mmCIF file of C-alpha atoms in Angstrom:
data_model
loop_
_atom_site.group_PDB
_atom_site.id
_atom_site.type_symbol
_atom_site.label_atom_id
_atom_site.label_comp_id
_atom_site.label_asym_id
_atom_site.label_seq_id
_atom_site.Cartn_x
_atom_site.Cartn_y
_atom_site.Cartn_z
ATOM 1 C CA LEU A 1 19.894 6.481 -0.384
ATOM 2 C CA LEU A 2 22.158 5.707 2.408
ATOM 3 C CA LEU A 3 21.076 2.226 2.971
ATOM 4 C CA CYS A 4 21.426 1.935 -0.905
ATOM 5 C CA ALA A 5 24.320 2.554 -0.606
ATOM 6 C CA ALA A 6 25.388 0.569 2.451
ATOM 7 C CA PHE A 7 23.907 -2.335 0.276
ATOM 8 C CA MET A 8 26.250 -1.762 -2.382
ATOM 9 C CA GLN A 9 28.562 -1.342 -0.487
ATOM 10 C CA ALA A 10 28.222 -4.833 0.291
ATOM 11 C CA PHE A 11 27.799 -6.370 -2.632
ATOM 12 C CA SER A 12 28.035 -6.286 -6.350
ATOM 13 C CA LEU A 13 25.010 -5.710 -8.250
ATOM 14 C CA ALA A 14 25.181 -9.131 -9.467
ATOM 15 C CA PRO A 15 25.040 -11.442 -5.508
ATOM 16 C CA LEU A 16 22.520 -8.709 -4.251
ATOM 17 C CA SER A 17 20.283 -9.372 -6.728
ATOM 18 C CA GLU A 18 20.220 -13.088 -5.175
ATOM 19 C CA THR A 19 20.312 -12.187 -1.565
ATOM 20 C CA GLY A 20 16.889 -12.765 -0.835
ATOM 21 C CA GLU A 21 16.356 -10.189 2.047
ATOM 22 C CA ALA A 22 19.614 -8.261 1.656
ATOM 23 C CA GLY A 23 18.661 -6.835 5.137
ATOM 24 C CA SER A 24 19.723 -9.685 7.486
ATOM 25 C CA ALA A 25 22.271 -10.843 4.695
ATOM 26 C CA LEU A 26 24.325 -7.112 4.936
ATOM 27 C CA ALA A 27 23.392 -8.170 8.847
ATOM 28 C CA ARG A 28 25.009 -11.458 8.285
ATOM 29 C CA ALA A 29 27.983 -9.536 6.861
ATOM 30 C CA ILE A 30 29.075 -6.967 9.197
ATOM 31 C CA GLY A 31 28.697 -8.940 11.540
ATOM 32 C CA GLY A 32 27.724 -13.229 11.585
ATOM 33 C CA ARG A 33 24.779 -15.018 12.308
ATOM 34 C CA PRO A 34 24.139 -13.412 15.917
ATOM 35 C CA MET A 35 23.122 -9.974 13.708
ATOM 36 C CA GLU A 36 21.599 -11.683 10.924
ATOM 37 C CA LEU A 37 19.361 -13.271 13.973
ATOM 38 C CA VAL A 38 18.712 -9.416 14.919
ATOM 39 C CA MET A 39 18.389 -8.135 11.855
ATOM 40 C CA VAL A 40 15.266 -10.625 11.126
ATOM 41 C CA ALA A 41 13.796 -10.643 14.516
ATOM 42 C CA LEU A 42 13.995 -6.777 13.766
ATOM 43 C CA ILE A 43 12.579 -7.166 10.707
ATOM 44 C CA ALA A 44 9.972 -9.342 11.851
ATOM 45 C CA ALA A 45 8.720 -7.060 14.068
ATOM 46 C CA GLY A 46 8.512 -4.323 11.699
ATOM 47 C CA ILE A 47 5.817 -6.978 10.262
ATOM 48 C CA VAL A 48 3.914 -7.900 12.050
ATOM 49 C CA SER A 49 3.695 -4.285 13.107
ATOM 50 C CA SER A 50 2.750 -2.968 10.069
ATOM 51 C CA ILE A 51 0.323 -5.122 9.462
ATOM 52 C CA ASN A 52 -1.063 -3.775 13.027
ATOM 53 C CA ALA A 53 -1.437 0.015 11.490
ATOM 54 C CA THR A 54 -2.898 -0.996 7.904
ATOM 55 C CA ALA A 55 -5.693 -3.326 9.255
ATOM 56 C CA MET A 56 -6.538 -0.751 12.040
ATOM 57 C CA GLY A 57 -6.590 1.636 9.682
ATOM 58 C CA GLY A 58 -8.582 0.057 7.126
ATOM 59 C CA GLY A 59 -11.230 -1.255 9.060
ATOM 60 C CA ARG A 60 -11.110 2.957 9.357
ATOM 61 C CA PHE A 61 -11.439 3.538 5.472
ATOM 62 C CA ALA A 62 -14.393 0.705 5.537
ATOM 63 C CA PHE A 63 -16.417 2.426 8.151
ATOM 64 C CA ALA A 64 -16.004 5.847 6.123
ATOM 65 C CA MET A 65 -16.789 4.394 3.338
ATOM 66 C CA ALA A 66 -20.352 2.685 4.854
ATOM 67 C CA ARG A 67 -20.985 5.418 6.035
ATOM 68 C CA ASP A 68 -21.238 7.268 2.705
ATOM 69 C CA ASN A 69 -22.635 4.092 1.476
ATOM 70 C CA ALA A 70 -19.635 2.758 -0.420
ATOM 71 C CA LEU A 71 -20.039 -0.272 0.893
ATOM 72 C CA TRP A 72 -22.578 -2.498 3.404
ATOM 73 C CA LYS A 73 -23.865 -0.604 6.076
ATOM 74 C CA GLY A 74 -23.615 -2.746 8.448
ATOM 75 C CA ALA A 75 -20.203 -2.580 8.427
ATOM 76 C CA ALA A 76 -20.654 2.212 10.200
ATOM 77 C CA LYS A 77 -22.042 0.911 13.323
ATOM 78 C CA LEU A 78 -19.532 2.217 15.967
ATOM 79 C CA ASP A 79 -18.733 -0.115 19.494
ATOM 80 C CA ALA A 80 -22.192 1.058 21.510
ATOM 81 C CA LYS A 81 -19.202 1.038 24.717
ATOM 82 C CA ARG A 82 -15.986 1.953 23.329
ATOM 83 C CA ASN A 83 -16.846 4.478 20.185
ATOM 84 C CA LEU A 84 -14.986 2.543 18.238
ATOM 85 C CA PRO A 85 -16.174 0.703 14.500
ATOM 86 C CA ALA A 86 -15.570 -2.521 15.771
ATOM 87 C CA ARG A 87 -17.707 -4.473 12.775
ATOM 88 C CA ALA A 88 -14.962 -3.076 10.514
ATOM 89 C CA LEU A 89 -12.222 -3.723 12.072
ATOM 90 C CA ARG A 90 -14.083 -7.212 11.902
ATOM 91 C CA ILE A 91 -14.130 -7.413 8.294
ATOM 92 C CA GLN A 92 -10.540 -6.251 8.425
ATOM 93 C CA GLY A 93 -8.574 -8.451 11.071
ATOM 94 C CA LEU A 94 -10.884 -11.209 8.434
ATOM 95 C CA LEU A 95 -8.329 -9.956 5.768
ATOM 96 C CA THR A 96 -6.194 -9.404 6.752
ATOM 97 C CA LEU A 97 -6.008 -12.835 8.703
ATOM 98 C CA LEU A 98 -6.986 -14.856 4.812
ATOM 99 C CA LEU A 99 -3.804 -12.947 3.277
ATOM 100 C CA VAL A 100 -1.807 -12.985 6.369
ATOM 101 C CA MET A 101 -3.073 -17.581 5.845
ATOM 102 C CA THR A 102 -3.046 -18.387 2.036
ATOM 103 C CA GLY A 103 -0.155 -16.894 0.299
ATOM 104 C CA THR A 104 3.579 -16.171 0.931
ATOM 105 C CA PHE A 105 5.593 -13.325 2.400
ATOM 106 C CA GLU A 106 6.557 -12.797 -1.266
ATOM 107 C CA GLU A 107 2.946 -13.051 -3.260
ATOM 108 C CA ILE A 108 0.960 -10.193 -0.198
ATOM 109 C CA TYR A 109 3.507 -8.829 -0.469
ATOM 110 C CA LYS A 110 3.996 -8.086 -4.102
ATOM 111 C CA LEU A 111 -0.147 -7.741 -4.257
ATOM 112 C CA ALA A 112 0.325 -5.398 -2.673
ATOM 113 C CA ALA A 113 2.912 -2.940 -3.190
ATOM 114 C CA ILE A 114 1.192 -2.573 -6.666
ATOM 115 C CA ALA A 115 -2.553 -1.657 -4.396
ATOM 116 C CA MET A 116 -0.317 0.519 -2.514
ATOM 117 C CA VAL A 117 1.456 3.048 -5.131
ATOM 118 C CA LEU A 118 -0.918 3.244 -7.086
ATOM 119 C CA VAL A 119 -3.686 4.535 -4.234
ATOM 120 C CA GLY A 120 -1.244 6.633 -3.892
ATOM 121 C CA SER A 121 -0.552 8.041 -7.529
ATOM 122 C CA LEU A 122 -4.307 8.570 -7.582
ATOM 123 C CA THR A 123 -4.265 11.668 -4.387
ATOM 124 C CA VAL A 124 -1.489 13.429 -5.890
ATOM 125 C CA LEU A 125 -3.232 13.182 -9.263
ATOM 126 C CA ALA A 126 -5.984 14.348 -7.173
ATOM 127 C CA LEU A 127 -4.093 17.407 -5.867
ATOM 128 C CA PHE A 128 -3.767 18.437 -9.401
ATOM 129 C CA LEU A 129 -7.123 18.109 -10.535
ATOM 130 C CA LEU A 130 -8.611 19.950 -7.294
ATOM 131 C CA ARG A 131 -5.985 22.273 -8.104
ATOM 132 C CA ARG A 132 -7.390 22.778 -11.556
ATOM 133 C CA ASN A 133 -11.324 22.189 -10.737
ATOM 134 C CA GLU A 134 -11.767 24.499 -8.383
ATOM 135 C CA PRO A 135 -9.051 27.207 -8.317
ATOM 136 C CA ASP A 136 -9.575 29.114 -5.209
ATOM 137 C CA ALA A 137 -10.546 27.028 -3.088
ATOM 138 C CA HIS A 138 -9.393 27.914 0.526
ATOM 139 C CA ARG A 139 -6.038 25.591 1.421
ATOM 140 C CA PRO A 140 -5.116 25.280 4.063
ATOM 141 C CA TYR A 141 -1.861 23.199 3.880
ATOM 142 C CA LYS A 142 -0.170 23.801 0.908
ATOM 143 C CA ALA A 143 2.208 21.387 -1.037
ATOM 144 C CA ASN A 144 5.572 22.412 -0.951
ATOM 145 C CA GLY A 145 7.330 21.926 -4.458
ATOM 146 C CA TYR A 146 4.177 22.227 -6.737
ATOM 147 C CA PRO A 147 4.027 21.021 -9.665
ATOM 148 C CA LEU A 148 6.955 19.812 -9.477
ATOM 149 C CA LEU A 149 7.975 17.382 -7.150
ATOM 150 C CA PRO A 150 4.394 16.086 -7.177
ATOM 151 C CA GLY A 151 4.983 15.861 -10.554
ATOM 152 C CA LEU A 152 8.433 13.628 -10.236
ATOM 153 C CA TYR A 153 5.830 10.843 -7.826
ATOM 154 C CA LEU A 154 4.150 10.772 -10.224
ATOM 155 C CA SER A 155 6.814 10.108 -13.375
ATOM 156 C CA ALA A 156 8.107 7.538 -10.657
ATOM 157 C CA SER A 157 4.465 6.368 -9.300
ATOM 158 C CA ALA A 158 4.397 5.124 -13.616
ATOM 159 C CA PHE A 159 7.856 3.948 -13.725
ATOM 160 C CA VAL A 160 7.190 0.728 -11.080
ATOM 161 C CA VAL A 161 3.941 0.089 -11.382
ATOM 162 C CA GLY A 162 5.425 -1.318 -15.422
ATOM 163 C CA ALA A 163 7.686 -2.488 -14.131
ATOM 164 C CA MET A 164 5.975 -4.729 -11.463
ATOM 165 C CA ILE A 165 3.420 -4.579 -15.194
ATOM 166 C CA TRP A 166 6.241 -5.421 -17.288
ATOM 167 C CA GLN A 167 7.983 -8.141 -14.676
ATOM 168 C CA ALA A 168 3.899 -10.024 -14.182
ATOM 169 C CA LEU A 169 4.270 -10.105 -18.451
ATOM 170 C CA LEU A 170 7.391 -11.704 -18.578
ATOM 171 C CA LYS A 171 7.987 -13.831 -15.535
ATOM 172 C CA GLY A 172 4.866 -15.235 -14.707
ATOM 173 C CA GLY A 173 5.095 -17.276 -11.088
ATOM 174 C CA GLU A 174 4.736 -15.208 -8.534
ATOM 175 C CA SER A 175 5.012 -12.020 -10.396
ATOM 176 C CA THR A 176 1.493 -12.333 -11.734
ATOM 177 C CA TYR A 177 0.766 -11.802 -7.951
ATOM 178 C CA ALA A 178 0.665 -7.814 -9.015
ATOM 179 C CA LEU A 179 -1.755 -7.782 -11.150
ATOM 180 C CA GLY A 180 -4.186 -9.051 -8.848
ATOM 181 C CA GLY A 181 -3.371 -5.887 -6.735
ATOM 182 C CA VAL A 182 -4.673 -4.333 -10.747
ATOM 183 C CA GLY A 183 -6.446 -6.848 -10.998
ATOM 184 C CA ILE A 184 -9.014 -5.211 -7.356
ATOM 185 C CA LEU A 185 -8.789 -2.031 -7.589
ATOM 186 C CA VAL A 186 -10.292 -2.112 -11.285
ATOM 187 C CA LEU A 187 -13.189 -4.554 -9.368
ATOM 188 C CA ALA A 188 -13.453 -2.084 -6.630
ATOM 189 C CA PHE A 189 -13.823 1.275 -8.068
ATOM 190 C CA LEU A 190 -16.600 -0.646 -10.574
ATOM 191 C CA ALA A 191 -18.673 -1.898 -7.450
ATOM 192 C CA HIS A 192 -18.291 2.124 -6.506
ATOM 193 C CA ARG A 193 -19.505 3.457 -9.060
ATOM 194 C CA MET A 194 -22.425 0.985 -9.120
ATOM 195 C CA GLN A 195 -23.108 1.507 -6.071
ATOM 196 C CA ARG A 196 -22.593 5.288 -6.377
ATOM 197 C CA THR A 197 -25.515 4.849 -9.577
ATOM 198 C CA ALA A 198 -28.388 2.773 -7.503
ATOM 199 C CA THR A 199 -28.701 5.106 -5.037
#
């Protein structure tokens, strides 16, 4: 909220929508070109570390899915020396590299952002379903503010997803990558269901 307030203080709403990357534009407005270069370097470092964390985490998701027969079983094999899911991490690394080499940042962002919001929303939705279906289960972790805060999160997520889909249908172009993100999730879900029924 403080960052958004700073953007609004430095630019009015119309110029802000045309700045492109708002962080470096704000840095330029505050400290000129040198400050802008520092901000661009910080943003680049943040993006690289985020890609690294996502790839490392995604590899472990693939490993867990392979152990549960929801993915190719070979991805569940651990490296003998380091006790790491090396195959799953390599698969995730190759997919990440493919995305980075074939798309612009904007395309990758739109493709991944909607998928991340949807997956986060499904996780929060699971809280409601588990509370309803298993009311007496042991819960060492308490969801503070339940059901108000999780409900607020789901409402905000639904608004964001709706806005991204509306923009994709209205504007087309790079915005349609959001629809690609939804499509990938639907395909993954259907493949998972088919694999579950087969085993």
